[in-house]
mmCIF file of C-alpha atoms in Angstrom:
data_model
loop_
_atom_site.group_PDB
_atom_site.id
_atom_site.type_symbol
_atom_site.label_atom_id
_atom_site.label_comp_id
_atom_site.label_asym_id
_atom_site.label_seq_id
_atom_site.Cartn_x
_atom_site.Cartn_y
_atom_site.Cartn_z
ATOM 1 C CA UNK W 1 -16.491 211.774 -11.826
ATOM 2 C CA UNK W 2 -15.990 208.104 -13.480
ATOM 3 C CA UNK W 3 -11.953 210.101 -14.420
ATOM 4 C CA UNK W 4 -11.434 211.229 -10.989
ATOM 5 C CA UNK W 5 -12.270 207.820 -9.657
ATOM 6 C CA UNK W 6 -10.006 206.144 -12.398
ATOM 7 C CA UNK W 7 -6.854 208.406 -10.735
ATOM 8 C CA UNK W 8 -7.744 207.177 -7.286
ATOM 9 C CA UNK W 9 -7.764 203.662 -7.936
ATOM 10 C CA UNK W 10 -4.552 204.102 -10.176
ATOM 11 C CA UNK W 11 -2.958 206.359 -6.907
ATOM 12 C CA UNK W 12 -4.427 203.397 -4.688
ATOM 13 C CA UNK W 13 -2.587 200.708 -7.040
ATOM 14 C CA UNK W 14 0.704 202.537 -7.170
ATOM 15 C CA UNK W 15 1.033 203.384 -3.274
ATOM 16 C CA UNK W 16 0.196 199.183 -3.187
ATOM 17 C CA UNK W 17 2.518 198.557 -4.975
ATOM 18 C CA UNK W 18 5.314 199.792 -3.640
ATOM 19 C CA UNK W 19 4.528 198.271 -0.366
ATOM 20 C CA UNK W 20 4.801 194.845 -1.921
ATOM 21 C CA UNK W 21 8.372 195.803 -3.666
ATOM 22 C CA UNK W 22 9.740 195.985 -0.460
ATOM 23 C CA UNK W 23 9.419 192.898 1.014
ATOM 24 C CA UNK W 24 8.762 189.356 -0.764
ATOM 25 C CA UNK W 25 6.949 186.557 -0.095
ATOM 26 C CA UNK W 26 9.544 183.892 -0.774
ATOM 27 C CA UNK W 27 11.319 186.351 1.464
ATOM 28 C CA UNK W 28 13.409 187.768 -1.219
ATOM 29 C CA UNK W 29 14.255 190.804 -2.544
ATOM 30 C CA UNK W 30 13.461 191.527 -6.158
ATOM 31 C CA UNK W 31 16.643 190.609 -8.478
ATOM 32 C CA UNK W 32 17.132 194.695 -9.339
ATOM 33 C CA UNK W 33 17.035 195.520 -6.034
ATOM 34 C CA UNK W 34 19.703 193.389 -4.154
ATOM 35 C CA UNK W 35 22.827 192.301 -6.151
ATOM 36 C CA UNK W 36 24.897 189.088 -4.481
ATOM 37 C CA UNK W 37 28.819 188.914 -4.872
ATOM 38 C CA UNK W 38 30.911 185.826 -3.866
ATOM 39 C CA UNK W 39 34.553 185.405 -3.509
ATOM 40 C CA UNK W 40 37.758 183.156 -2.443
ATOM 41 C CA UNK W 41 41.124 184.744 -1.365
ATOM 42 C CA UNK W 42 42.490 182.123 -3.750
ATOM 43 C CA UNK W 43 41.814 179.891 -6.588
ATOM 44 C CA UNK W 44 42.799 176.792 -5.146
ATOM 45 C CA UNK W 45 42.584 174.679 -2.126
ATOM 46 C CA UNK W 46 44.559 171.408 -0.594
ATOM 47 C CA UNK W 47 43.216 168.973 1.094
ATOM 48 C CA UNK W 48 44.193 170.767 4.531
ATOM 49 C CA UNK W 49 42.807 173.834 3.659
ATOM 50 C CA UNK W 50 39.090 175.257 4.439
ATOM 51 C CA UNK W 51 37.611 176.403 1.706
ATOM 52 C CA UNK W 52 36.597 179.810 2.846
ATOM 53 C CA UNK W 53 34.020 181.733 0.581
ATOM 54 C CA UNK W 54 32.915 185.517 0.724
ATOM 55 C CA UNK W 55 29.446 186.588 0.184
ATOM 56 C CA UNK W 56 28.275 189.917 0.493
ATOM 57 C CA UNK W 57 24.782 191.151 -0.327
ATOM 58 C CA UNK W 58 23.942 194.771 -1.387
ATOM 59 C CA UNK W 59 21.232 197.289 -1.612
ATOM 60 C CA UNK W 60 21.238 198.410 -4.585
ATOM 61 C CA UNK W 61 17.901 199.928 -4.916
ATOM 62 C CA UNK W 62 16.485 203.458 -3.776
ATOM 63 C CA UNK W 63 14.004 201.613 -0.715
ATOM 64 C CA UNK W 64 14.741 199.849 2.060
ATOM 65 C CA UNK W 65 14.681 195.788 1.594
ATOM 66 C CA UNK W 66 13.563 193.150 4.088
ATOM 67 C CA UNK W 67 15.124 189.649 3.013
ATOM 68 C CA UNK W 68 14.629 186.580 5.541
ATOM 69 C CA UNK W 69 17.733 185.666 6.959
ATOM 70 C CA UNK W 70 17.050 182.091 6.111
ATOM 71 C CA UNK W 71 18.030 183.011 2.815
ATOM 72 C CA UNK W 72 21.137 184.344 3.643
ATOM 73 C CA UNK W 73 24.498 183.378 5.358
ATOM 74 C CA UNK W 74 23.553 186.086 7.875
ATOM 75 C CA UNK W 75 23.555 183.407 10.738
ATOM 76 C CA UNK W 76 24.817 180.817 9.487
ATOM 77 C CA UNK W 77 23.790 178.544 6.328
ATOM 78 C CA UNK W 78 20.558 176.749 6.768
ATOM 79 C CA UNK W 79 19.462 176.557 2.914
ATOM 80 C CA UNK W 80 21.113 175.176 -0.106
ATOM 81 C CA UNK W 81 21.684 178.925 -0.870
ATOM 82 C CA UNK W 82 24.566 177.957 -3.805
ATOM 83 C CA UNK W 83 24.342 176.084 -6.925
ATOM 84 C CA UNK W 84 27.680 173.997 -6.554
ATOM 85 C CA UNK W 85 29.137 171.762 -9.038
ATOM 86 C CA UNK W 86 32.178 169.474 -9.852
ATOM 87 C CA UNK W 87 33.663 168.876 -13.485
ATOM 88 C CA UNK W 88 29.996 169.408 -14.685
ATOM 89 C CA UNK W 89 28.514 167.254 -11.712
ATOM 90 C CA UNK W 90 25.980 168.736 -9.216
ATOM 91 C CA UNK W 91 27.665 168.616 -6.044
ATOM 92 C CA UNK W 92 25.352 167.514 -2.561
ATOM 93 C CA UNK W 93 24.226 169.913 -0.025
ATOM 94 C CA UNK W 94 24.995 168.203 3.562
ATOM 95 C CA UNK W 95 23.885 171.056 6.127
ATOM 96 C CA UNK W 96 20.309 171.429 7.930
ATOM 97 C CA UNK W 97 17.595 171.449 6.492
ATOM 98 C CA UNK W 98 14.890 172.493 8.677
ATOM 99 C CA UNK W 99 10.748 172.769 9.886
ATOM 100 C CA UNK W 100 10.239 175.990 10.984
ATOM 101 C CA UNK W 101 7.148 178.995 11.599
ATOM 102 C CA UNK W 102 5.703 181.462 9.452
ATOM 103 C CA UNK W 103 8.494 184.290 9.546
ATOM 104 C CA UNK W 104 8.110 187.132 11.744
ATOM 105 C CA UNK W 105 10.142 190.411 11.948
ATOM 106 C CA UNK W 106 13.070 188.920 13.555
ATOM 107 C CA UNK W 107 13.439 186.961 10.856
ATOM 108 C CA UNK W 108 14.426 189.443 8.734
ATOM 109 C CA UNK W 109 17.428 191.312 7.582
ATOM 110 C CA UNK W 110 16.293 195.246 6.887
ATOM 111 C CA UNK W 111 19.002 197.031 4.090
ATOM 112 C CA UNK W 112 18.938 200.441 3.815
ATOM 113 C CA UNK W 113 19.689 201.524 -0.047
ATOM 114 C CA UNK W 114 22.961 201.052 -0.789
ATOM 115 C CA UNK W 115 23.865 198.938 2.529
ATOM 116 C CA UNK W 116 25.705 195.960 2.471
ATOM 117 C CA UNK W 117 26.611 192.972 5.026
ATOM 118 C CA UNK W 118 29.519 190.434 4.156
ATOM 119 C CA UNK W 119 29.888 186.968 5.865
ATOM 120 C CA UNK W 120 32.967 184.500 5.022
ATOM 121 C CA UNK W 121 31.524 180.457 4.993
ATOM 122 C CA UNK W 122 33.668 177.212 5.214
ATOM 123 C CA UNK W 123 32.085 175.957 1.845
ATOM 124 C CA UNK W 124 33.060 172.352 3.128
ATOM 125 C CA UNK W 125 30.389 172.188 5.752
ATOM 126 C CA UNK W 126 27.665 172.898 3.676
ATOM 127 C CA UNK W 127 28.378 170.795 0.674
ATOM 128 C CA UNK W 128 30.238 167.921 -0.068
ATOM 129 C CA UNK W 129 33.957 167.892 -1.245
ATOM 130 C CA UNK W 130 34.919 165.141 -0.894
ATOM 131 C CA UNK W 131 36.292 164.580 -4.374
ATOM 132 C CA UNK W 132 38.883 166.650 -6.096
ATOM 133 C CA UNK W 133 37.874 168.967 -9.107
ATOM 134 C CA UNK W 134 37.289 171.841 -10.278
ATOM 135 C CA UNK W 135 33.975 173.573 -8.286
ATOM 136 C CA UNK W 136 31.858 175.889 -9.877
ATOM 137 C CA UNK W 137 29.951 178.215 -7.605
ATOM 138 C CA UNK W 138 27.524 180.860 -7.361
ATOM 139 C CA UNK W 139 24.867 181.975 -5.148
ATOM 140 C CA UNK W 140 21.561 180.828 -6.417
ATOM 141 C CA UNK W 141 18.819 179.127 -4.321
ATOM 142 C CA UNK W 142 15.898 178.386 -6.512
ATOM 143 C CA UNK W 143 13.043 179.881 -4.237
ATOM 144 C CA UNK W 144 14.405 183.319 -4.132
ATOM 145 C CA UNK W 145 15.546 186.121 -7.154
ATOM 146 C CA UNK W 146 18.958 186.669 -5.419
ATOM 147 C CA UNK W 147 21.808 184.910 -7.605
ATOM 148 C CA UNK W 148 25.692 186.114 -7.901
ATOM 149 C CA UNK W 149 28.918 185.807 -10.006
ATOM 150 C CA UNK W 150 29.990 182.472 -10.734
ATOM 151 C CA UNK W 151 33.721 181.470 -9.793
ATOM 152 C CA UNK W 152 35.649 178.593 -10.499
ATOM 153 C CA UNK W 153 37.394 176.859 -7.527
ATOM 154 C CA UNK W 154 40.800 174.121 -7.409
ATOM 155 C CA UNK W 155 39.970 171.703 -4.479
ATOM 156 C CA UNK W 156 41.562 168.930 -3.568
ATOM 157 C CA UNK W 157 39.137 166.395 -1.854
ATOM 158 C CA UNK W 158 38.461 165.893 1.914
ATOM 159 C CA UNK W 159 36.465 163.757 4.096
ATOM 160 C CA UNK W 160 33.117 165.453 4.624
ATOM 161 C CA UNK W 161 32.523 166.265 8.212
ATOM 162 C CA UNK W 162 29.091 165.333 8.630
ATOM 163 C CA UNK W 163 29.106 162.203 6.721
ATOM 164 C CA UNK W 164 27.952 159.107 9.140
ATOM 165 C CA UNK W 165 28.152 155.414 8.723
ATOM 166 C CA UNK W 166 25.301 153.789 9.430
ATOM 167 C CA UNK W 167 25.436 150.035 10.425
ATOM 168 C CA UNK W 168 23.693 147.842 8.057
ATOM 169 C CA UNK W 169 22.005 145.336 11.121
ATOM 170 C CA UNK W 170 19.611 147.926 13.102
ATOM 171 C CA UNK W 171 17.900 147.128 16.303
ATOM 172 C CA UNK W 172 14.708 150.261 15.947
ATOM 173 C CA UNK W 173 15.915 151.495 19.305
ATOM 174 C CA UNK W 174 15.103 154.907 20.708
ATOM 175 C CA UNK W 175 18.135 157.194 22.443
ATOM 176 C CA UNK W 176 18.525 160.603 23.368
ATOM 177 C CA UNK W 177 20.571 163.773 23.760
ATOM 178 C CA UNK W 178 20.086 165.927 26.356
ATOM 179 C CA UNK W 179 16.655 165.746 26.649
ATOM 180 C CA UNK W 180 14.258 165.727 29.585
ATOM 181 C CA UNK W 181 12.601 162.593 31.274
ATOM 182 C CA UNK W 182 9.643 164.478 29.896
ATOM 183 C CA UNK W 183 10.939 165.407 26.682
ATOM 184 C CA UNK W 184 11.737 161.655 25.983
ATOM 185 C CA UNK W 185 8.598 160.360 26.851
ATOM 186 C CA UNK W 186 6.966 162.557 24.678
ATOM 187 C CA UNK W 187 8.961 161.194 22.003
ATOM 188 C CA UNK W 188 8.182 157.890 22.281
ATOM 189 C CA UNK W 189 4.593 158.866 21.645
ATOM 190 C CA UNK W 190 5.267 160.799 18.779
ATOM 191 C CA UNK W 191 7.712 158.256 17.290
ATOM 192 C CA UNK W 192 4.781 155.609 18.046
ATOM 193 C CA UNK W 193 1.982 157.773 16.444
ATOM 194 C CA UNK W 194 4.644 159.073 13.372
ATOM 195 C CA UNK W 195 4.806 155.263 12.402
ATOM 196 C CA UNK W 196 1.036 155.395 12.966
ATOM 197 C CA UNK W 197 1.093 158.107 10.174
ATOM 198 C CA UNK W 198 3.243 156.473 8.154
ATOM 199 C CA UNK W 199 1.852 153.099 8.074
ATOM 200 C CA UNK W 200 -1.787 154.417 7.133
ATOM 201 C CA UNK W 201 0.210 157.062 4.412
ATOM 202 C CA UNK W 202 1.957 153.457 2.845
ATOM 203 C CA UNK W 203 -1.699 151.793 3.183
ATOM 204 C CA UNK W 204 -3.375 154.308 1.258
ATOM 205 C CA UNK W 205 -0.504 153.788 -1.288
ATOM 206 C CA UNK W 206 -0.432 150.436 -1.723
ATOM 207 C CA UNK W 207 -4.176 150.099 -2.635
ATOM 208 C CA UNK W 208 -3.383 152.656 -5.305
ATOM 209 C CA UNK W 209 -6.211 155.245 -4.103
ATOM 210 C CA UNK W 210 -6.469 158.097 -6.313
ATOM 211 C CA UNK W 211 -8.391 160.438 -4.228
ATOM 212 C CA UNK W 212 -8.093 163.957 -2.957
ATOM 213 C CA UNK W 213 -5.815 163.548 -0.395
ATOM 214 C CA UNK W 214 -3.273 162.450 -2.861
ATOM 215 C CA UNK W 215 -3.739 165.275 -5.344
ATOM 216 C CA UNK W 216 -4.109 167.746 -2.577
ATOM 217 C CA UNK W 217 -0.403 167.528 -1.941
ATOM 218 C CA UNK W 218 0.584 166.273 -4.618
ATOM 219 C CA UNK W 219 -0.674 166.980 -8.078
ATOM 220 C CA UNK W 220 -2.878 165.285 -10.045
ATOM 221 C CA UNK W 221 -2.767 161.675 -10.728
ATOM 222 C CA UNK W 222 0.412 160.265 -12.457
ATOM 223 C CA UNK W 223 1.942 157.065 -12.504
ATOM 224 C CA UNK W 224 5.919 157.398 -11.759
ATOM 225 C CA UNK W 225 5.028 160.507 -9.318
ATOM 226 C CA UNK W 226 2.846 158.052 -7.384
ATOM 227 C CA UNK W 227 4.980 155.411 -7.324
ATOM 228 C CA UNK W 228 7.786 157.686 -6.331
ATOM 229 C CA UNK W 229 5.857 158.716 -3.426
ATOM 230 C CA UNK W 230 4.573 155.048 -2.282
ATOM 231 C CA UNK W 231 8.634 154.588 -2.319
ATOM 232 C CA UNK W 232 9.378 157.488 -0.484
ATOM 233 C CA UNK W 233 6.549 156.454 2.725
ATOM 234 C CA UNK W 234 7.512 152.443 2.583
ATOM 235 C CA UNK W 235 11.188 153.986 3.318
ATOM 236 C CA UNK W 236 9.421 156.470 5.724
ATOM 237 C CA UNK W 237 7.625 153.730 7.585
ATOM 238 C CA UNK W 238 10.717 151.209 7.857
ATOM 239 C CA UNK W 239 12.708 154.018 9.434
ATOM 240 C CA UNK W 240 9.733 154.910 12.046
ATOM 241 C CA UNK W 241 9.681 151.390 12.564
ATOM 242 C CA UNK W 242 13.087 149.859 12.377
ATOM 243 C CA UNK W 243 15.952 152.087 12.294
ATOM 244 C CA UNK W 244 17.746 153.267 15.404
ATOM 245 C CA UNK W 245 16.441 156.975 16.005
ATOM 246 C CA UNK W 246 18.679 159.212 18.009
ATOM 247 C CA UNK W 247 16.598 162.430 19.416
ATOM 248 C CA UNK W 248 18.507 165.992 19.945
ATOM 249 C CA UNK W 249 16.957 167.858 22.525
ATOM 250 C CA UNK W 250 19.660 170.663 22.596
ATOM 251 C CA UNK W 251 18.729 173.299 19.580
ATOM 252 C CA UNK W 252 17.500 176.566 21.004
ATOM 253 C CA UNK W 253 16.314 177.919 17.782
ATOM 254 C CA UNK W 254 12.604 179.563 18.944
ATOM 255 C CA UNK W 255 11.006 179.815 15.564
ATOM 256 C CA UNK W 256 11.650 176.378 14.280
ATOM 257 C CA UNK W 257 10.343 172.702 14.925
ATOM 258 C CA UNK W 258 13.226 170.488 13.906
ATOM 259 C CA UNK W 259 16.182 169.933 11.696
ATOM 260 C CA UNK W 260 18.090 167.570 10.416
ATOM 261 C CA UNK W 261 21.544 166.815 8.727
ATOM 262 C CA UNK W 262 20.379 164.556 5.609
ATOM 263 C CA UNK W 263 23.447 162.536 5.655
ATOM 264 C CA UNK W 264 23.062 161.413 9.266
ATOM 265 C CA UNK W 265 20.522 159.282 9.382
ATOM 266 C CA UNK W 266 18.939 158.724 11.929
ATOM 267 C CA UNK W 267 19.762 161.787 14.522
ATOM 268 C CA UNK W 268 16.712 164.455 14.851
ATOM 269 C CA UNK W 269 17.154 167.686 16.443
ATOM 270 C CA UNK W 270 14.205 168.771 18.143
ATOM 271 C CA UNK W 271 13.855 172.885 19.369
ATOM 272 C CA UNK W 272 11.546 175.106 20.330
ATOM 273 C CA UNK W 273 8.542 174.981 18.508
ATOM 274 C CA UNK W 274 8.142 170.741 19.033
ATOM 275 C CA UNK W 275 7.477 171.214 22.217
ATOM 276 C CA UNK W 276 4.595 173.722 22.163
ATOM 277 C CA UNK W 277 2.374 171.750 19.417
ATOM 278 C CA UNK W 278 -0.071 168.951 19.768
ATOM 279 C CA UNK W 279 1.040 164.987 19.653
ATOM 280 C CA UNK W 280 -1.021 164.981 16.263
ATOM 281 C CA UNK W 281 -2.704 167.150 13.532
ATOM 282 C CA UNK W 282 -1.681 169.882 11.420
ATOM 283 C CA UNK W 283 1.969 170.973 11.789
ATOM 284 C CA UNK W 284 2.045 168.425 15.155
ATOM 285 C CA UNK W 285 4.935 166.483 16.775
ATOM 286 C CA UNK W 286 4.124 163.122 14.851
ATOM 287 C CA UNK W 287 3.826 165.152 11.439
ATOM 288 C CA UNK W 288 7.649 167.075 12.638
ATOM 289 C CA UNK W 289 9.181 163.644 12.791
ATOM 290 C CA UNK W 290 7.457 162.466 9.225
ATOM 291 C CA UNK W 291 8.939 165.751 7.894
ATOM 292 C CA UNK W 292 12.151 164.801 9.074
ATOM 293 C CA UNK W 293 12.207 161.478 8.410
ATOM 294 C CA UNK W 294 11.885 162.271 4.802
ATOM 295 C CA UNK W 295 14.518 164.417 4.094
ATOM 296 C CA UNK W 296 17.692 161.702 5.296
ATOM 297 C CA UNK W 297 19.095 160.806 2.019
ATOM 298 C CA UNK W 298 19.150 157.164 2.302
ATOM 299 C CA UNK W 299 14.892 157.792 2.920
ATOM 300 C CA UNK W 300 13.894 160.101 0.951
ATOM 301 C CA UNK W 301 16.108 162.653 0.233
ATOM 302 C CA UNK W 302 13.437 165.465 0.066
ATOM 303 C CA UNK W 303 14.042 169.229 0.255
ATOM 304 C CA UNK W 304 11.952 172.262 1.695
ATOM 305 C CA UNK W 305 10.530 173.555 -1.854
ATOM 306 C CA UNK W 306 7.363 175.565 0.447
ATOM 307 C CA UNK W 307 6.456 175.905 3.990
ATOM 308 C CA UNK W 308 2.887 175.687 5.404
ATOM 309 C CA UNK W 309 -0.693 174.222 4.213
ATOM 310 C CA UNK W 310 -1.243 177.081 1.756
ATOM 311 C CA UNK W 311 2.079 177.172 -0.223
ATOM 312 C CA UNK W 312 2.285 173.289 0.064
ATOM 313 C CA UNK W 313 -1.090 172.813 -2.082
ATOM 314 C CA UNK W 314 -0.086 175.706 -4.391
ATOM 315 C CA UNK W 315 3.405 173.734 -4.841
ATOM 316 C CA UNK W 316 1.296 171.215 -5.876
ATOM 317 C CA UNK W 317 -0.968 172.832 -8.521
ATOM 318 C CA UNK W 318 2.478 174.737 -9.875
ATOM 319 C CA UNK W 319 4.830 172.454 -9.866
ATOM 320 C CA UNK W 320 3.840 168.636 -9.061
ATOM 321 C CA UNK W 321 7.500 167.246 -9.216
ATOM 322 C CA UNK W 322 8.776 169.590 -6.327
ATOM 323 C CA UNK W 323 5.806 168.597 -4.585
ATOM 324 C CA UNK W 324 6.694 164.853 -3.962
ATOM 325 C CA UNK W 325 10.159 166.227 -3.365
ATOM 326 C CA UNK W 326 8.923 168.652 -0.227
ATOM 327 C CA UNK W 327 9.159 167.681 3.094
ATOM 328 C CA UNK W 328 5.858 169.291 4.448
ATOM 329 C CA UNK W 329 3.749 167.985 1.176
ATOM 330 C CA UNK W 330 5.020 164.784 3.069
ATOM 331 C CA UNK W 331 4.076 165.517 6.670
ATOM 332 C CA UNK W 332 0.435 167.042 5.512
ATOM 333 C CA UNK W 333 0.233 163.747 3.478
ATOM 334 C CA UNK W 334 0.221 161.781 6.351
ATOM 335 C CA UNK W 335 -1.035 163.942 9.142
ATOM 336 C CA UNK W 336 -4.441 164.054 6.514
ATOM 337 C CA UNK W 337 -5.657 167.168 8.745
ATOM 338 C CA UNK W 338 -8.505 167.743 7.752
ATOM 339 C CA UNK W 339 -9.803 164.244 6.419
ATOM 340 C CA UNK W 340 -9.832 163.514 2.568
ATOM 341 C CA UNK W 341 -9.857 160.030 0.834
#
């Protein structure tokens, strides 16, 4: 009896198993199963010329694989999905990054075994290439298992497309684009109570508390780490309260909050999501526009390391210095939902 019980669970684990291989959390594919190729039609680019990269991704395996199109070019690039460099010199990611939902099965790309799906990228509006050098690139975003081929690119610089000049003297006003009567008075609320947030997240830091809600997020207790994060909400809190704030209302994207361009500071792009959650609380509109906030460069530079409560307080058991460097460890920082010391 105890021997035919033994196979069952041992059937049980294997059938489990394989479930799970399809389809991973990260949203990932496991390394074996998907390989990544990238390409240029050339090896080198003047100043003129786009810089026009080829990615394909392949099924290599003998199951279908689900991989999140985030993590892809598939619509366009909305992660720092390549490891770029320059002479030796990491090289800036300058597209979206972005607050969004849990995934749901739209958000997926399905890949039948050995199926493939190519996409060509301008490099130069993703990352910045400004200066001339030789690039070294390959496909390899640290939260997933897909990486590629490394190739070696000759570019001659350009101006970066999405770079913005921000005037030094600031007057802390409030404009819009495209947005509602309605959707701009909503704003002004949630810019009020984000600076509310922010204030109390920089109070809480200043008096050097060393409680839960700190470690929660964060890690536990270390000196430069909390310092870096009292630096990162006093720069939060002047921009709530100082800086001129332009608000997007035109993105149509359904399963995500906001995004920004981290190199144009201080323009928010609100879509749909924003709209349907509460002024304040977990995930709310104030908590969106901390988020956001923190990821300009001349802020706080942050990245999107793990989406969500859960993964957020994991990130911060697992790996403490990419938890002061996430957006959302930010946002659940101040939004304090539910209430720690």
């Amino acid at each position: 009896m105890l021997k035919v019980r033994y196979v069952k669970f041992l059937i049980l684990f294997i059938l489990l198993f394989s479930l799970l291989a399809g389809t991973i959390g990260t949203g990932a594919a496991p390394q074996s199963a998907l390989s990544v190729t990238i390409g240029a039609d050339k090896p080198d680019f003047a100043s003129s010329e786009a810089v026009l990269l080829h990615v394909t991704i392949t099924n290599t395996g003998h199951k279908p694989v689900k991989v999140l199109k985030w993590y892809t070019p598939f619509d366009d690039v909305e992660e720092p999905l390549f490891k770029v460099t320059r002479d030796g010199a990491a090289v800036e990611y300058i597209g979206a990054h972005f607050k969004r939902l849990a995934p749901t099965g739209n958000d997926y790309l399905n890949l039948k075994p050995g199926e493939s799906f190519s996409r060509t990228i301008d490099l130069g509006q993703y990352y910045d290439l400004a200066a001339s050098g030789t690039y070294q690139l390959e496909y390899n975003y640290d939260v997933t298992a897909l990486a590629s081929n490394k190739i070696q690119l000759v570019v001659e610089g350009r101006a970066a497309p999405l770079l913005t000049v921000v005037p030094e003297t600031v007057t802390g006003s409030t404009s819009f684009t495209r947005c509602t009567a309605t959707q701009q008075s909503s704003l002004l609320t949630a810019r009020t109570e984000s600076s509310n947030y922010a204030t109390n997240s920089l109070a809480y830091l200043n008096a050097g508390t060393q409680g839960p809600r700190f470690t929660t997020w964060f890690g536990g207790y270390n000196l430069t780490r909390y310092n870096t994060v009292k630096s990162h909400f006093a720069a939060i809190s002047d921009a709530m309260d100082t800086k001129p704030v332009t608000f997007n209302c035109s993105c149509k994207k359904k399963n995500t909050y906001a995004y920004v361009y981290s190199n144009q500071p201080y323009t928010i792009y609100l879509c749909g999501v924003f709209w349907q959650v509460a002024m304040t609380g977990t995930d709310s509109k104030a908590g969106t526009l901390i988020h956001e906030m923190s990821h300009f460069t001349v802020v706080a530079s942050t990245d999107d390391w793990a989406y969500g409560q859960t993964n957020a307080k994991s990130l911060a058991i697992s790996d403490p210095n990419k938890a002061i460097d996430n957006a959302d460890s930010h946002e659940y920082f101040a939004e304090n939902t539910p209430f720690q010391q």
